[in-house]
């Protein structure tokens, strides 16, 4: 009976996205506790919240729609059910993530930018090298200023499509690890927060510098307006929330590289130069200090370790299926 019950739990975990839903709802519950304790408003993004990035909601929604349509056409009923549930869980985590990011300076107003800036000066040759990498890429690609964002989006979309077609279990691990990075990353923002090195010097990417100016203006308005500003303007500036430590751009990219390299080596080779560029560009744009990048990579390692342990019995059951 015990063996049967254990097997039933594993089957249930395999079919239903329980870990994903538990993570999403648990993170949302934590955010509600923080909101209640600090008297903060949980907000949802307005229709123009992405406008400053030069994108609209059409980009992420089109990726979701395309994959969902493919699963319908190929009659992958179990995967479609999971996909819809996981999309809801992922969306919940992202909205919660940006709320916590928006609250960072209210919950913990002590900024560590001065200390992080000093660590950057000790590693100044690496920072200067990142500037040179940006310039060299610009000699080859005329749209190098757009690559920081779109390289990440390309890796995200390619990982979702490739792993969902190749191996359902790997697909789930990619999704869960990415969700876990956003969850742990948002909570990490509150430990030793920072705005970013662009408050000390401008980066070499003019497009990202313009975005930084927009985001920093919203940050200053937040610091002046406080909690009432979040309640009244937070939905418009939700995706413009500022937090540098750790770098989740690097952390999330590392998730896609890890699973591609492990399970689809050809895709890993394609990702590798993009990933190296993202690491250097995170510093060249002055979005991040070097220590932010290192913390982001450490966070990815932690998320992968947790995911591997959690999905080991599920993957073992999947491997024994006829």
CSV table of C-alpha atoms in Angstrom, one decimal:
chain,number,residue,atom,x,y,z
A,1,UNK,CA,0.0,0.0,0.0
A,2,UNK,CA,2.8,2.4,0.9
A,3,UNK,CA,4.6,1.6,-2.4
A,4,UNK,CA,1.3,2.2,-4.3
A,5,UNK,CA,0.7,5.5,-2.5
A,6,UNK,CA,4.3,6.7,-3.2
A,7,UNK,CA,3.9,5.7,-6.9
A,8,UNK,CA,0.6,7.6,-7.0
A,9,UNK,CA,2.2,10.7,-5.7
A,10,UNK,CA,5.0,10.5,-8.2
A,11,UNK,CA,2.5,10.0,-11.1
A,12,UNK,CA,0.5,13.0,-9.8
A,13,UNK,CA,3.6,15.1,-9.7
A,14,UNK,CA,4.5,14.0,-13.3
A,15,UNK,CA,1.1,14.8,-14.7
A,16,UNK,CA,0.1,17.9,-12.7
A,17,UNK,CA,2.3,21.0,-12.4
A,18,UNK,CA,2.2,20.8,-8.6
A,19,UNK,CA,5.8,22.1,-7.9
A,20,UNK,CA,5.2,25.0,-10.3
A,21,UNK,CA,1.9,26.0,-8.8
A,22,UNK,CA,3.2,25.6,-5.2
A,23,UNK,CA,6.2,27.8,-6.0
A,24,UNK,CA,4.0,30.5,-7.6
A,25,UNK,CA,1.3,30.5,-4.9
A,26,UNK,CA,3.9,30.3,-2.2
A,27,UNK,CA,5.8,33.3,-3.6
A,28,UNK,CA,2.6,35.2,-4.0
A,29,UNK,CA,1.7,34.4,-0.3
A,30,UNK,CA,5.1,35.7,0.8
A,31,UNK,CA,4.6,38.9,-1.2
A,32,UNK,CA,1.2,39.4,0.5
A,33,UNK,CA,2.8,39.0,3.9
A,34,UNK,CA,5.4,41.6,3.0
A,35,UNK,CA,2.7,43.9,1.6
A,36,UNK,CA,0.6,43.7,4.7
A,37,UNK,CA,3.6,44.1,7.1
A,38,UNK,CA,5.0,47.2,5.3
A,39,UNK,CA,1.7,48.6,4.2
A,40,UNK,CA,2.4,48.2,0.5
A,41,UNK,CA,0.1,48.0,-2.5
A,42,UNK,CA,0.3,45.0,-4.8
A,43,UNK,CA,-0.2,46.3,-8.4
A,44,UNK,CA,-0.8,44.8,-11.8
A,45,UNK,CA,0.9,46.1,-14.9
A,46,UNK,CA,-0.9,48.7,-17.0
A,47,UNK,CA,-1.3,48.4,-20.8
A,48,UNK,CA,1.7,50.8,-21.3
A,49,UNK,CA,4.0,49.3,-18.6
A,50,UNK,CA,6.3,47.9,-21.3
A,51,UNK,CA,6.4,50.9,-23.5
A,52,UNK,CA,9.7,52.2,-22.3
A,53,UNK,CA,11.4,49.0,-23.5
A,54,UNK,CA,10.2,49.6,-27.1
A,55,UNK,CA,8.2,46.4,-26.9
A,56,UNK,CA,4.5,45.6,-26.4
A,57,UNK,CA,2.8,42.6,-24.8
A,58,UNK,CA,2.5,41.1,-28.3
A,59,UNK,CA,6.0,39.7,-28.1
A,60,UNK,CA,5.6,37.5,-25.0
A,61,UNK,CA,2.0,36.7,-25.8
A,62,UNK,CA,2.8,35.6,-29.4
A,63,UNK,CA,5.4,33.1,-28.1
A,64,UNK,CA,2.9,31.7,-25.7
A,65,UNK,CA,0.2,31.5,-28.3
A,66,UNK,CA,2.4,29.9,-30.9
A,67,UNK,CA,3.5,27.1,-28.6
A,68,UNK,CA,0.0,26.5,-27.4
A,69,UNK,CA,-1.4,26.4,-30.9
A,70,UNK,CA,1.3,23.9,-31.9
A,71,UNK,CA,0.3,21.6,-29.0
A,72,UNK,CA,-3.3,21.8,-30.0
A,73,UNK,CA,-2.5,20.9,-33.6
A,74,UNK,CA,-0.3,18.0,-32.6
A,75,UNK,CA,-2.8,16.8,-30.0
A,76,UNK,CA,-0.4,16.9,-27.1
A,77,UNK,CA,-3.2,17.0,-24.5
A,78,UNK,CA,-1.2,16.4,-21.4
A,79,UNK,CA,1.5,18.8,-22.4
A,80,UNK,CA,-1.1,21.4,-23.3
A,81,UNK,CA,-2.7,21.1,-19.9
A,82,UNK,CA,0.6,21.5,-18.2
A,83,UNK,CA,1.6,24.4,-20.5
A,84,UNK,CA,-1.5,26.4,-19.6
A,85,UNK,CA,-1.1,25.8,-15.9
A,86,UNK,CA,2.6,26.6,-16.1
A,87,UNK,CA,1.9,29.8,-18.0
A,88,UNK,CA,-0.4,30.9,-15.3
A,89,UNK,CA,2.2,30.0,-12.6
A,90,UNK,CA,5.0,31.7,-14.5
A,91,UNK,CA,2.9,34.8,-15.0
A,92,UNK,CA,2.0,34.9,-11.3
A,93,UNK,CA,5.7,34.7,-10.4
A,94,UNK,CA,6.7,37.5,-12.9
A,95,UNK,CA,4.1,39.9,-11.6
A,96,UNK,CA,5.0,39.1,-8.0
A,97,UNK,CA,8.7,39.4,-8.8
A,98,UNK,CA,8.3,43.0,-10.2
A,99,UNK,CA,6.2,44.0,-7.2
A,100,UNK,CA,8.8,42.9,-4.8
A,101,UNK,CA,11.4,44.6,-7.0
A,102,UNK,CA,9.3,47.8,-6.8
A,103,UNK,CA,9.2,47.6,-3.1
A,104,UNK,CA,12.9,47.1,-2.6
A,105,UNK,CA,13.9,50.5,-1.4
A,106,UNK,CA,10.8,50.7,0.9
A,107,UNK,CA,11.5,47.4,2.6
A,108,UNK,CA,15.3,47.9,2.8
A,109,UNK,CA,16.3,51.5,2.1
A,110,UNK,CA,20.0,50.9,2.8
A,111,UNK,CA,21.8,50.8,-0.6
A,112,UNK,CA,25.1,49.1,-1.2
A,113,UNK,CA,26.1,50.9,-4.4
A,114,UNK,CA,29.1,52.5,-2.8
A,115,UNK,CA,30.6,49.2,-1.7
A,116,UNK,CA,29.8,47.5,-5.0
A,117,UNK,CA,31.3,50.4,-6.9
A,118,UNK,CA,34.5,50.0,-5.0
A,119,UNK,CA,34.6,46.3,-5.9
A,120,UNK,CA,34.2,47.3,-9.6
A,121,UNK,CA,37.2,49.6,-9.3
A,122,UNK,CA,39.3,46.8,-7.9
A,123,UNK,CA,38.3,44.8,-11.0
A,124,UNK,CA,38.4,47.7,-13.4
A,125,UNK,CA,40.3,45.8,-16.2
A,126,UNK,CA,37.3,43.5,-16.5
A,127,UNK,CA,34.9,46.5,-16.7
A,128,UNK,CA,37.0,48.1,-19.4
A,129,UNK,CA,37.1,44.7,-21.2
A,130,UNK,CA,33.3,44.7,-21.3
A,131,UNK,CA,33.4,48.1,-23.0
A,132,UNK,CA,35.7,46.7,-25.6
A,133,UNK,CA,33.5,43.6,-26.2
A,134,UNK,CA,30.6,45.9,-26.9
A,135,UNK,CA,32.6,47.9,-29.4
A,136,UNK,CA,33.9,44.7,-31.1
A,137,UNK,CA,30.4,43.3,-31.5
A,138,UNK,CA,29.3,46.7,-32.9
A,139,UNK,CA,31.8,46.3,-35.7
A,140,UNK,CA,30.1,43.1,-36.7
A,141,UNK,CA,26.4,43.8,-35.9
A,142,UNK,CA,25.0,47.3,-36.5
A,143,UNK,CA,22.2,46.7,-34.0
A,144,UNK,CA,24.5,45.8,-31.1
A,145,UNK,CA,22.6,48.1,-28.7
A,146,UNK,CA,19.5,45.9,-29.1
A,147,UNK,CA,21.3,42.6,-28.6
A,148,UNK,CA,21.3,42.6,-24.8
A,149,UNK,CA,17.5,42.3,-24.7
A,150,UNK,CA,16.9,40.3,-27.8
A,151,UNK,CA,19.6,37.8,-27.2
A,152,UNK,CA,17.9,36.9,-23.9
A,153,UNK,CA,14.5,36.8,-25.6
A,154,UNK,CA,15.8,34.5,-28.4
A,155,UNK,CA,17.4,32.1,-25.8
A,156,UNK,CA,14.1,32.1,-23.8
A,157,UNK,CA,11.9,31.4,-26.9
A,158,UNK,CA,14.3,28.9,-28.4
A,159,UNK,CA,14.6,27.0,-25.1
A,160,UNK,CA,10.9,26.8,-24.6
A,161,UNK,CA,10.2,25.6,-28.1
A,162,UNK,CA,13.2,23.1,-28.4
A,163,UNK,CA,12.8,21.4,-25.0
A,164,UNK,CA,9.0,21.2,-25.3
A,165,UNK,CA,9.4,19.3,-28.6
A,166,UNK,CA,12.4,17.1,-27.5
A,167,UNK,CA,11.7,16.1,-23.9
A,168,UNK,CA,8.8,17.0,-21.7
A,169,UNK,CA,10.7,16.4,-18.5
A,170,UNK,CA,13.6,18.7,-19.5
A,171,UNK,CA,11.0,21.3,-20.5
A,172,UNK,CA,9.5,21.2,-17.1
A,173,UNK,CA,12.9,21.6,-15.4
A,174,UNK,CA,13.8,24.6,-17.6
A,175,UNK,CA,10.5,26.2,-16.7
A,176,UNK,CA,10.7,25.5,-13.0
A,177,UNK,CA,14.4,26.6,-12.7
A,178,UNK,CA,13.6,29.8,-14.5
A,179,UNK,CA,10.6,30.4,-12.2
A,180,UNK,CA,12.8,29.6,-9.2
A,181,UNK,CA,15.5,32.1,-10.3
A,182,UNK,CA,12.9,34.9,-10.5
A,183,UNK,CA,11.5,33.9,-7.1
A,184,UNK,CA,14.8,33.7,-5.2
A,185,UNK,CA,16.2,36.7,-7.2
A,186,UNK,CA,13.3,38.9,-6.1
A,187,UNK,CA,13.9,38.0,-2.5
A,188,UNK,CA,17.6,38.5,-2.9
A,189,UNK,CA,17.0,42.1,-4.0
A,190,UNK,CA,16.0,42.8,-0.4
A,191,UNK,CA,19.2,41.6,1.2
A,192,UNK,CA,21.8,44.0,0.0
A,193,UNK,CA,20.0,46.2,-2.5
A,194,UNK,CA,21.6,48.4,-5.1
A,195,UNK,CA,20.4,50.7,-8.0
A,196,UNK,CA,23.3,50.0,-10.4
A,197,UNK,CA,26.7,51.5,-11.5
A,198,UNK,CA,25.0,53.8,-14.0
A,199,UNK,CA,24.5,56.2,-11.2
A,200,UNK,CA,28.3,56.6,-11.2
A,201,UNK,CA,29.0,56.5,-14.9
A,202,UNK,CA,27.2,56.0,-18.2
A,203,UNK,CA,27.5,52.8,-20.1
A,204,UNK,CA,28.5,52.4,-23.8
A,205,UNK,CA,25.0,51.3,-24.9
A,206,UNK,CA,23.0,54.4,-25.7
A,207,UNK,CA,19.7,52.5,-25.9
A,208,UNK,CA,20.1,51.0,-22.4
A,209,UNK,CA,21.3,54.4,-21.1
A,210,UNK,CA,18.0,56.0,-22.2
A,211,UNK,CA,16.1,53.2,-20.5
A,212,UNK,CA,18.1,53.8,-17.4
A,213,UNK,CA,17.2,57.4,-17.3
A,214,UNK,CA,13.5,56.6,-17.5
A,215,UNK,CA,13.8,54.0,-14.8
A,216,UNK,CA,15.9,56.2,-12.5
A,217,UNK,CA,13.3,59.0,-12.9
A,218,UNK,CA,10.6,56.6,-11.7
A,219,UNK,CA,12.9,55.4,-8.9
A,220,UNK,CA,13.4,59.0,-7.7
A,221,UNK,CA,9.6,59.6,-7.9
A,222,UNK,CA,9.1,56.5,-5.8
A,223,UNK,CA,11.6,57.7,-3.2
A,224,UNK,CA,9.8,61.0,-3.0
A,225,UNK,CA,6.2,59.7,-3.2
A,226,UNK,CA,6.7,56.5,-1.2
A,227,UNK,CA,3.9,54.1,-0.6
A,228,UNK,CA,1.2,56.4,-2.1
A,229,UNK,CA,3.2,56.6,-5.3
A,230,UNK,CA,3.2,52.9,-5.6
A,231,UNK,CA,-0.5,52.7,-5.1
A,232,UNK,CA,-1.2,55.4,-7.7
A,233,UNK,CA,1.6,55.0,-10.3
A,234,UNK,CA,3.1,51.6,-9.6
A,235,UNK,CA,1.1,49.8,-12.3
A,236,UNK,CA,2.5,52.2,-15.0
A,237,UNK,CA,6.1,51.7,-13.8
A,238,UNK,CA,6.0,48.1,-12.6
A,239,UNK,CA,8.5,46.9,-15.2
A,240,UNK,CA,10.7,49.9,-14.7
A,241,UNK,CA,11.5,48.8,-11.1
A,242,UNK,CA,15.2,49.1,-10.3
A,243,UNK,CA,17.4,46.5,-8.6
A,244,UNK,CA,20.9,45.5,-9.6
A,245,UNK,CA,21.9,42.8,-7.1
A,246,UNK,CA,21.9,40.0,-8.3
A,247,UNK,CA,21.8,40.1,-12.1
A,248,UNK,CA,18.8,38.1,-13.1
A,249,UNK,CA,19.4,38.8,-16.8
A,250,UNK,CA,22.6,36.8,-16.4
A,251,UNK,CA,21.1,34.3,-14.0
A,252,UNK,CA,18.1,33.5,-16.3
A,253,UNK,CA,20.4,33.3,-19.4
A,254,UNK,CA,22.6,30.8,-17.5
A,255,UNK,CA,19.6,28.6,-16.9
A,256,UNK,CA,18.9,28.3,-20.7
A,257,UNK,CA,22.6,27.7,-21.4
A,258,UNK,CA,22.9,25.0,-18.8
A,259,UNK,CA,20.0,22.9,-20.0
A,260,UNK,CA,20.8,23.4,-23.7
A,261,UNK,CA,24.4,22.4,-23.1
A,262,UNK,CA,23.3,19.3,-21.1
A,263,UNK,CA,20.5,18.1,-23.3
A,264,UNK,CA,20.8,19.8,-26.7
A,265,UNK,CA,24.5,20.4,-27.2
A,266,UNK,CA,24.0,22.0,-30.7
A,267,UNK,CA,21.8,24.6,-29.1
A,268,UNK,CA,24.3,25.1,-26.3
A,269,UNK,CA,27.0,26.0,-28.9
A,270,UNK,CA,24.7,28.6,-30.3
A,271,UNK,CA,23.9,30.0,-26.9
A,272,UNK,CA,27.5,30.2,-25.7
A,273,UNK,CA,28.6,33.3,-27.6
A,274,UNK,CA,25.3,35.0,-26.8
A,275,UNK,CA,25.7,34.2,-23.1
A,276,UNK,CA,29.3,35.5,-23.0
A,277,UNK,CA,28.0,38.7,-24.7
A,278,UNK,CA,25.2,39.1,-22.1
A,279,UNK,CA,27.7,38.7,-19.2
A,280,UNK,CA,30.0,41.4,-20.6
A,281,UNK,CA,27.1,43.6,-21.8
A,282,UNK,CA,25.5,43.5,-18.3
A,283,UNK,CA,28.6,45.4,-17.1
A,284,UNK,CA,29.2,47.4,-20.3
A,285,UNK,CA,25.7,48.9,-20.1
A,286,UNK,CA,26.4,49.7,-16.4
A,287,UNK,CA,23.2,47.9,-15.5
A,288,UNK,CA,25.3,45.7,-13.2
A,289,UNK,CA,28.4,45.6,-11.1
A,290,UNK,CA,30.8,42.6,-11.6
A,291,UNK,CA,29.7,41.3,-8.2
A,292,UNK,CA,26.0,41.3,-9.4
A,293,UNK,CA,27.0,39.0,-12.3
A,294,UNK,CA,28.8,36.6,-9.9
A,295,UNK,CA,25.8,36.6,-7.6
A,296,UNK,CA,23.5,35.9,-10.5
A,297,UNK,CA,25.6,32.9,-11.6
A,298,UNK,CA,25.6,31.6,-8.0
A,299,UNK,CA,21.8,31.9,-7.8
A,300,UNK,CA,21.5,29.9,-11.0
A,301,UNK,CA,23.6,27.1,-9.5
A,302,UNK,CA,21.4,27.1,-6.4
A,303,UNK,CA,18.2,27.0,-8.5
A,304,UNK,CA,19.5,24.1,-10.7
A,305,UNK,CA,20.5,22.2,-7.6
A,306,UNK,CA,17.0,22.6,-6.0
A,307,UNK,CA,15.3,21.7,-9.2
A,308,UNK,CA,17.4,18.6,-9.8
A,309,UNK,CA,16.6,17.3,-6.3
A,310,UNK,CA,12.9,18.1,-6.6
A,311,UNK,CA,12.4,16.5,-10.0
A,312,UNK,CA,14.7,13.4,-9.4
A,313,UNK,CA,11.8,11.1,-8.4
A,314,UNK,CA,9.5,12.5,-11.1
A,315,UNK,CA,12.3,12.0,-13.7
A,316,UNK,CA,12.9,8.5,-12.4
A,317,UNK,CA,9.3,7.6,-12.9
A,318,UNK,CA,9.3,9.1,-16.4
A,319,UNK,CA,12.3,7.0,-17.3
A,320,UNK,CA,10.6,3.7,-16.3
A,321,UNK,CA,7.5,4.4,-18.3
A,322,UNK,CA,7.0,2.1,-21.3
